[in-house]
Short mmCIF file of C-alpha atoms in Angstrom, two decimals:
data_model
loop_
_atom_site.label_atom_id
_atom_site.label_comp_id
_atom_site.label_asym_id
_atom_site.label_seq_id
_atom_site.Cartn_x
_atom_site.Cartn_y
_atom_site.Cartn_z
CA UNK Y 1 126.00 93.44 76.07
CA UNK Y 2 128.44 90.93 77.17
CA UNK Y 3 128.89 87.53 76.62
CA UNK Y 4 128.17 86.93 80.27
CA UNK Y 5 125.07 88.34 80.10
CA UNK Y 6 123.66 85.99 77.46
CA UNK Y 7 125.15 83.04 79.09
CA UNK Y 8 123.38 83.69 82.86
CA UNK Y 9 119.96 84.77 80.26
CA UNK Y 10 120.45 81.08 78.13
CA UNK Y 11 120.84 79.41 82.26
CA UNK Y 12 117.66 81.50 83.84
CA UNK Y 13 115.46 80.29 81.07
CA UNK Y 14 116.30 76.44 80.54
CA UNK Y 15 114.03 75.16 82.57
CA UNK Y 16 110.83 76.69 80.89
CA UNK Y 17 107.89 77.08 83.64
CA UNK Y 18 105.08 79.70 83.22
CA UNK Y 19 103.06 81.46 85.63
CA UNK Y 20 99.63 81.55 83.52
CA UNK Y 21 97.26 84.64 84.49
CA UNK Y 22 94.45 86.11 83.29
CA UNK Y 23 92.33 89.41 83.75
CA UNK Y 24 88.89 90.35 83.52
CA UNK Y 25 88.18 94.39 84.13
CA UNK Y 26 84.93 96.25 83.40
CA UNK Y 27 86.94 97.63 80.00
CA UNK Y 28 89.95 97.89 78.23
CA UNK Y 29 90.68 102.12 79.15
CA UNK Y 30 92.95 103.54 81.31
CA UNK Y 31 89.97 104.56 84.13
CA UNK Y 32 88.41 100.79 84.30
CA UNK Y 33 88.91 98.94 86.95
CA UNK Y 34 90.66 94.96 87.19
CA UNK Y 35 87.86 92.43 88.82
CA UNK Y 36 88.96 89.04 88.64
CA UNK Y 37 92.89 88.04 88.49
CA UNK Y 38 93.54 84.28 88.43
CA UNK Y 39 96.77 82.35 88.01
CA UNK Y 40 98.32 78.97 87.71
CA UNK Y 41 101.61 77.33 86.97
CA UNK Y 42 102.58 75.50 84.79
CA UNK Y 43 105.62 73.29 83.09
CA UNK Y 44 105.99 73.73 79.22
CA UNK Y 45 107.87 70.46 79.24
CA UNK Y 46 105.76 68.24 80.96
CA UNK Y 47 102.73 70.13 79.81
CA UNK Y 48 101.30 70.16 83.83
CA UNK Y 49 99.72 72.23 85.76
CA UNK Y 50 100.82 73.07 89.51
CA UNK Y 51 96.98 72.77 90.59
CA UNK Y 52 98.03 73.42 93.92
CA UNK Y 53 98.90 76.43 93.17
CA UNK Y 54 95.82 77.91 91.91
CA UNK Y 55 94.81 81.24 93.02
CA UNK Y 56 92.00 83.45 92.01
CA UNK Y 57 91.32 86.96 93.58
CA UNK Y 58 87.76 88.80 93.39
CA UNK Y 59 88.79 92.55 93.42
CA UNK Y 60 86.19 95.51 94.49
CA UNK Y 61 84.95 98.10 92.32
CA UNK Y 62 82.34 100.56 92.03
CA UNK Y 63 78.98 99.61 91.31
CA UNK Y 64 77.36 98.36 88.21
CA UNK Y 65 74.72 101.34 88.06
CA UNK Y 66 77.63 104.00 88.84
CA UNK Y 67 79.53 102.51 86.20
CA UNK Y 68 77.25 101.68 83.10
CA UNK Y 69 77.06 105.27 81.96
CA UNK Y 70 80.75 104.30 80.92
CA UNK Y 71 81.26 100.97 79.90
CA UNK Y 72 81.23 99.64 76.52
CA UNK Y 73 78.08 98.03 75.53
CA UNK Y 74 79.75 94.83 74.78
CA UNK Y 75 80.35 94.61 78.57
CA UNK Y 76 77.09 96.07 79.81
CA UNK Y 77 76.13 92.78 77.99
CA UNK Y 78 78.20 90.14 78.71
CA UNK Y 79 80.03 91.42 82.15
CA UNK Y 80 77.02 92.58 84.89
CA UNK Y 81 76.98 89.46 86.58
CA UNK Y 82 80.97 90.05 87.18
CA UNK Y 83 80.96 93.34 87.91
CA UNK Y 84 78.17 93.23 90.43
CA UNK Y 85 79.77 90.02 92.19
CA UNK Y 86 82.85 92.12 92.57
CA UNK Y 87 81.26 94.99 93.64
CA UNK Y 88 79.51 92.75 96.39
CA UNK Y 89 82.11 90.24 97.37
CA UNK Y 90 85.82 92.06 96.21
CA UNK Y 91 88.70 92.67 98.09
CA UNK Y 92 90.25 96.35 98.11
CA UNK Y 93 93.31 96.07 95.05
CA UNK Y 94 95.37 97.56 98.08
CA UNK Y 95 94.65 93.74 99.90
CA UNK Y 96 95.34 91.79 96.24
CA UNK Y 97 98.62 93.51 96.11
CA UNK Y 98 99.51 92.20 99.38
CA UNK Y 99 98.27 88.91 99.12
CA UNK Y 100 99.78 88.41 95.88
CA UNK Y 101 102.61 89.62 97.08
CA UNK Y 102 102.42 86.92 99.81
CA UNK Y 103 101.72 83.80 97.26
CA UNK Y 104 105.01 84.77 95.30
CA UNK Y 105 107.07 85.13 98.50
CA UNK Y 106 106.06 82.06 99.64
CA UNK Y 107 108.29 79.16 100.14
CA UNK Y 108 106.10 76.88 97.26
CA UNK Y 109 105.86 79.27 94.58
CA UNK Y 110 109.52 80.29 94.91
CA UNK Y 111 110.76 76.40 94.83
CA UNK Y 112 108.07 75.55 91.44
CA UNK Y 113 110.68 78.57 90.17
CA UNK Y 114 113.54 78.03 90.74
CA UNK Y 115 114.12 81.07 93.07
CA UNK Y 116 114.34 82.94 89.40
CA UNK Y 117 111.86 85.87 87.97
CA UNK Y 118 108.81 84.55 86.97
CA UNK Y 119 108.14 84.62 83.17
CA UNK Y 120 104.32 85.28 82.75
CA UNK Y 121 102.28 83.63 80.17
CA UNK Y 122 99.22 84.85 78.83
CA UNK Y 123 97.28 86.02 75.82
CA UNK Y 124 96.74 89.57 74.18
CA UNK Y 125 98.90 90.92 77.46
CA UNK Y 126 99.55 93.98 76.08
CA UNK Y 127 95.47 95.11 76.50
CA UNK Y 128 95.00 95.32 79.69
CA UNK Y 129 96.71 92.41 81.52
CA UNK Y 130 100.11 93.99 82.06
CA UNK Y 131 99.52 97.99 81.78
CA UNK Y 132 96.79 97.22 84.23
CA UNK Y 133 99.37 94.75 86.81
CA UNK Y 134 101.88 97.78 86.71
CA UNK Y 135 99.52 100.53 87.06
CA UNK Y 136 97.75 98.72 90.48
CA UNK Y 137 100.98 97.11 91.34
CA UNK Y 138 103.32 99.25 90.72
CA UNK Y 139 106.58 99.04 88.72
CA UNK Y 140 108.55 98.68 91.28
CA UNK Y 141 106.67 95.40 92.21
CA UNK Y 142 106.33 94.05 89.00
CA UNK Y 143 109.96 94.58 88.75
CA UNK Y 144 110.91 92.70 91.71
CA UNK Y 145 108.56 89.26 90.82
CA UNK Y 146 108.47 89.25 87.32
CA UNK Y 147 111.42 88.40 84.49
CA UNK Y 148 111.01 90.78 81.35
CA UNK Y 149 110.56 88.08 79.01
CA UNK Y 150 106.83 87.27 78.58
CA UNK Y 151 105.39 84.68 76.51
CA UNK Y 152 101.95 85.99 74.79
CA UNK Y 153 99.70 82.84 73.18
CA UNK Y 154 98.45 85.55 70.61
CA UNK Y 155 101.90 86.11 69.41
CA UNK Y 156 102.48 82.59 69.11
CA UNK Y 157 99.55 82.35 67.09
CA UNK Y 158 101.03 84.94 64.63
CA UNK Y 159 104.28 83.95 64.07
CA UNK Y 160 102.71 80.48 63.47
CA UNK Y 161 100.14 81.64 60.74
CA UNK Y 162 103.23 83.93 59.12
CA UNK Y 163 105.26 80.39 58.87
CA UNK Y 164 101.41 78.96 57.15
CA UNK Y 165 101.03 76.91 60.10
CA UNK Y 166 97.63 77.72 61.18
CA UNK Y 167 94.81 79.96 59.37
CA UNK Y 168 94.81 83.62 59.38
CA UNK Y 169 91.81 83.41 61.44
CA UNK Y 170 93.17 82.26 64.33
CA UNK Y 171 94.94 85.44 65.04
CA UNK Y 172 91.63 85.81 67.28
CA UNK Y 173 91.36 84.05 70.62
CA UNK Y 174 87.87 82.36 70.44
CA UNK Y 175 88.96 81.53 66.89
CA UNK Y 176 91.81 79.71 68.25
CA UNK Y 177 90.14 77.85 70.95
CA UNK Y 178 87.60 76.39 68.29
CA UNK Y 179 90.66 75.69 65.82
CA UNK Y 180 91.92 73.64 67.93
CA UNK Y 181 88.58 72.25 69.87
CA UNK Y 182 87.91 73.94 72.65
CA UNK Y 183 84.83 75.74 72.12
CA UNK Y 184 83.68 79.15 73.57
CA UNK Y 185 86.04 81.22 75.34
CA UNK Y 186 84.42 81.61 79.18
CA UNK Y 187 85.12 84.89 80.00
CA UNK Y 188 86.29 84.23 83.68
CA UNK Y 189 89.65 84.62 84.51
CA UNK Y 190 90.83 81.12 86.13
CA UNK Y 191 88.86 79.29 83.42
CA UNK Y 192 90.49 81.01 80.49
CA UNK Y 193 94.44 81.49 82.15
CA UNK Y 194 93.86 77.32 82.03
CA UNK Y 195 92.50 77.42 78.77
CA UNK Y 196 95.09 79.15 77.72
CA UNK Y 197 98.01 77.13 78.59
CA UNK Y 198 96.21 73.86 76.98
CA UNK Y 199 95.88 75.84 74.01
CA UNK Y 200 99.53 76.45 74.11
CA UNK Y 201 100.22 72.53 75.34
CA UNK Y 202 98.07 71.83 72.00
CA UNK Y 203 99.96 74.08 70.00
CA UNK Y 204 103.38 72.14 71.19
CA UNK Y 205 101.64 68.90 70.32
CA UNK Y 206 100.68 69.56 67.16
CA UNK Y 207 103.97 71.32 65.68
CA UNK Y 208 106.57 68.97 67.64
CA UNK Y 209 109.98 68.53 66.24
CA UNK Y 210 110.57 65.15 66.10
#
């Protein structure tokens, strides 16, 4: 690649803002379904988050009782409540897709950006979070709004235990969160995509070059 190339890469990225998401879906396999998406921005620098921007979606699925004959018992458990709330009170994923669409068109979203690709922030993306987004979105959609770079808190976490910076353990999430004092993770998706960025604003804190 050319020398160009890096140079417009080094420029898109400077100013380091996020666009913190989170999923919850009634599993991690290819048939399950996505039933809460939230977002928020935020500003690595300034360690702030664009409250007004906010956005959390409800999306429909099938029923609980059509469903629990294949869901793991883990989310039979923990997930009912969420699954028959978005069974109840969802919107079609054909409506999310447009609405989303919408909230990164707007004029708002697009200024917090730069006009650039947004780089999305999250953690363990590689589950479900982004095969999920480009199986109901579509690549060509996540194409369009999204910059190929992607900055995944659980990767952070293990490049910073290989460089004996934090305990193997916190290679897990909820381990993590209590590492570094924030208790249980919540299992919903707007409480955790802020949870996670304040992880990762703790994370700068605590290993600042000074």
């Amino acid at each position: 690649m050319s020398p160009t190339f890096f140079a417009s890469e080094e420029l898109e990225l400077i100013f380091m803002r996020y666009l913190s998401f989170d999923i919850e879906a009634t599993g991690l396999e290819e048939k399950d379904f996505i039933i809460e998406f939230a977002m928020i921005p935020f500003d690595a620098e300034t360690m702030t988050f664009e409250e007004r921007l906010a956005k959390e979606y409800i999306i429909k699925c099938p029923s609980f009782d059509s469903l629990k004959p294949s869901l793991n018992p883990w989310v039979i458990e923990n997930n009912k409540t969420l699954i028959e709330n978005a069974h109840a009170k969802g919107i079609p994923i054909s409506e999310f897709r447009e609405s989303l669409k919408t909230y990164l068109d707007s004029k708002e979203v697009k200024s917090y950006f730069s006009n650039k690709k947004i780089v999305l922030f999250g953690k363990s993306m590689n589950s479900i979070d982004l095969p999920f987004l480009s199986r109901d979105l579509g690549w060509e959609f996540t194409r369009t709004y999204f910059h190929h770079h992607v900055l995944d808190l659980s990767s952070v976490a293990l490049a910073m235990i290989d460089l004996k910076m934090l305990p193997p353990e916190c290679a897990s999430g909820s381990a993590l969160m209590k590492h570094l004092g924030y208790g249980e993770v919540a299992h919903t998706a707007l409480s955790d995509s802020k949870n996670t960025a304040k992880m990762y604003f703790k994370l700068l804190e605590k290993f600042k070059i000074t």
